[in-house]
C-alpha positions as MATLAB code, in Angstrom:
seq = 'XXXXXXXXXXXXXXXXXXXXXXXXXXXXXXXXXXXXXXXXXXXXXXXXXXXXXXXXXXXXXXXXXXXXXXXXXXXXXXXXXXXXXXXXXXXXXXXXXXXXXXXXXXXXXXXXXXXXXXXXXXXXXXXXXXXXXXXXXXXXXXXXXXXXXXXXXXXXXXXXXXXXXXXXXXXXXXXXXXXXXXXXXXXXXXXXXXXXXXXXXXXXXXXXXXXXXXXXX';
ca = [
      20.460   92.528  121.802;
      23.795   90.469  121.351;
      24.302   87.881  118.766;
      24.331   85.266  121.871;
      20.992   86.546  123.151;
      19.808   86.467  119.499;
      21.143   82.810  118.971;
      19.410   81.825  122.467;
      16.016   82.651  120.692;
      16.857   81.285  117.248;
      18.022   77.668  118.146;
      14.967   76.769  120.254;
      12.437   77.940  117.526;
      15.161   75.966  114.723;
      14.412   72.974  116.526;
      10.931   73.004  117.193;
      10.543   73.451  113.443;
      12.525   70.394  113.005;
      10.553   68.474  115.518;
       6.882   69.875  114.145;
       8.569   68.451  111.027;
       8.720   65.006  111.919;
       5.359   64.999  113.839;
       4.272   65.777  110.346;
       6.044   62.945  108.527;
       4.857   60.110  111.095;
       1.017   61.484  110.923;
       1.557   61.049  107.260;
       2.472   57.870  107.642;
      -0.129   56.860  110.226;
      -2.901   58.271  107.935;
      -1.936   55.568  105.437;
      -2.982   57.764  102.868;
       0.879   58.329  101.311;
       3.895   59.543  102.702;
       4.674   62.707  102.648;
       6.507   64.139   99.138;
       9.794   64.673  101.425;
      10.066   61.047  102.325;
       8.791   59.203   99.398;
      12.229   58.685   97.881;
      13.970   57.650  100.705;
      10.647   55.236  101.598;
      10.817   53.953   98.151;
      14.700   53.368   98.341;
      14.400   51.679  101.605;
      11.889   49.095  100.069;
      14.132   48.488   97.222;
      17.326   48.084   99.327;
      16.063   46.714  101.987;
      18.145   48.852  104.150;
      16.894   50.828  106.859;
      14.546   54.330  106.160;
      17.347   56.271  108.398;
      20.215   55.114  106.044;
      18.490   55.816  103.241;
      17.556   59.175  104.379;
      20.955   60.059  104.731;
      22.248   58.758  101.478;
      19.263   60.712   99.536;
      19.855   63.561  101.728;
      23.381   63.608  100.639;
      22.353   63.584   97.017;
      20.285   66.695   97.573;
      23.609   68.117   98.976;
      25.187   67.614   95.729;
      22.265   68.962   93.800;
      22.838   72.250   96.081;
      26.136   72.726   94.781;
      25.332   71.883   91.150;
      22.415   74.784   91.471;
      24.182   77.235   93.039;
      27.829   76.597   91.747;
      30.198   79.518   93.542;
      27.247   80.645   95.674;
      27.411   77.393   97.560;
      28.549   78.017  101.125;
      30.479   74.869  102.209;
      29.252   75.043  105.729;
      26.214   73.647  104.636;
      27.814   70.385  104.295;
      26.687   70.232  108.195;
      23.175   69.560  106.896;
      24.433   65.988  107.399;
      24.712   66.531  111.108;
      21.158   67.992  111.143;
      19.690   65.184  109.003;
      21.130   63.165  112.157;
      19.227   65.194  114.440;
      15.977   65.070  112.401;
      16.376   60.946  112.659;
      16.214   60.881  116.155;
      13.450   63.609  116.417;
      11.422   60.968  113.629;
      11.779   58.239  116.030;
      10.415   60.482  119.111;
       7.659   61.696  117.075;
       6.830   58.423  116.179;
       6.454   57.485  119.998;
       4.098   60.060  120.558;
       2.017   59.747  117.251;
       2.063   56.035  118.101;
      -0.206   56.799  120.598;
      -3.095   57.611  118.272;
      -5.397   55.075  116.965;
      -3.970   53.358  113.925;
      -6.380   53.044  111.079;
      -9.353   54.294  112.422;
     -11.317   55.019  109.243;
     -10.974   57.199  106.357;
     -12.259   60.464  107.900;
      -9.798   60.104  110.749;
      -7.007   58.884  108.307;
      -7.839   62.236  106.000;
      -7.715   64.301  109.213;
      -4.372   62.669  110.127;
      -2.899   63.813  106.641;
      -4.332   67.117  106.992;
      -2.661   67.933  110.469;
       0.638   66.046  108.648;
       0.717   69.037  106.241;
      -0.070   71.760  108.726;
       2.910   70.619  110.941;
       5.281   70.181  107.879;
       4.615   73.488  106.803;
       4.642   75.277  109.763;
       7.807   73.308  110.883;
       9.620   74.202  107.679;
       8.549   77.814  107.957;
      10.027   78.127  111.712;
      13.260   76.480  111.258;
      13.879   77.992  107.634;
      13.090   81.705  109.459;
      15.485   80.949  112.074;
      18.116   80.858  109.738;
      20.546   78.543  110.838;
      20.786   75.544  108.637;
      18.870   73.988  106.324;
      17.489   70.380  105.589;
      18.881   69.127  102.455;
      15.272   68.999  100.609;
      14.236   72.172  101.565;
      17.649   73.474  100.838;
      17.230   72.369   97.388;
      14.167   74.370   97.291;
      15.501   77.534   98.761;
      18.795   77.141   96.049;
      15.902   77.171   93.389;
      14.460   80.176   94.773;
      17.510   82.110   94.663;
      18.473   80.917   91.280;
      14.778   81.721   89.689;
      13.692   84.575   91.886;
      10.575   82.722   92.575;
       9.390   82.460   96.468;
      10.497   79.527   98.478;
       6.796   78.597   98.743;
       6.394   77.970   95.016;
      10.010   76.514   94.315;
       8.832   73.926   97.189;
       5.676   72.745   95.195;
       8.152   72.374   92.175;
      10.504   70.026   94.031;
       8.191   67.996   95.779;
       6.076   67.011   92.578;
       9.875   66.230   91.037;
      10.439   63.919   94.127;
       6.863   62.611   93.401;
       7.381   61.800   89.993;
      10.745   60.054   90.800;
       9.585   57.798   93.066;
       6.824   56.797   90.874;
       9.362   55.877   88.261;
      11.556   54.538   90.807;
       8.802   52.434   92.376;
       7.523   50.921   89.137;
      10.749   49.918   87.875;
      12.104   48.412   90.650;
       8.956   47.086   92.951;
       6.318   46.663   89.535;
       3.806   48.986   91.872;
       3.289   52.753   93.361;
       4.394   52.311   96.952;
       3.838   55.260   99.317;
       2.181   57.291   97.430;
      -1.913   58.083   97.500;
      -4.000   60.956   97.239;
      -2.233   62.474  100.587;
       1.016   62.588   98.707;
      -0.349   64.606   96.024;
      -2.687   67.051   98.213;
       0.648   67.510  100.508;
       2.722   68.660   96.997;
       0.561   71.283   97.213;
      -0.912   71.916  100.860;
       2.666   72.269  102.564;
       3.821   75.338  100.225;
       0.235   76.751  100.698;
       0.729   76.315  104.442;
       4.671   78.107  104.413;
       2.809   80.454  102.240;
       0.256   81.450  104.782;
       2.885   81.920  107.252;
       5.084   83.911  105.076;
       2.440   86.535  104.774;
       1.052   86.889  108.379;
       3.959   85.808  110.578;
       7.247   86.460  108.765;
       7.628   90.248  110.141;
       6.860   89.566  113.615;
       8.820   86.416  113.825;
      12.017   87.990  112.533;
      11.506   91.100  115.070;
      11.758   88.252  117.607;
      14.611   86.216  116.177;
      16.435   89.451  115.061;
      15.836   92.818  117.425;
];
């Protein structure tokens, strides 16, 4: 199969992965049980600064790109600066998927909220697995986890958990210092910090080989 044909397969899988991630983000917000770890820092920075969540997400993701450079040093590939473009597409998908999840009942009771939270974990983990497998360009937060995996030799599913917990800890510190409370973090945040990595690990074990054959025959 030609490289062009391979790209024709990879791009839809990549975009599908990004979109599934944004569905997960919106479901975590809808659940009211805590924002997903990937969005905790932008969410709190938005509350602190009064700026839009989209702008704060771009700024935080820019810091993640700098962090990749520090971790990888000479191994950093400069085309990864295009992650800023992907972040813009991601923001548009957040808006679109937010319209869809907005059709679901809001504040329906704890049981349904918990189901929303569990579904958000599945969507986030599946989306991350798909777009990473497509091997086009990583979102900044996940690129940090991949950079850590490269440096430590650990699987990305493990370094993803490490990074998510670090993000949550920093969010708590920022929230306490500037807001004098803990915002956006509840039990769902901590469950997702483990659950997303576990979901990625499940797909790594069961779908990596067939998906790779499909994308790169």
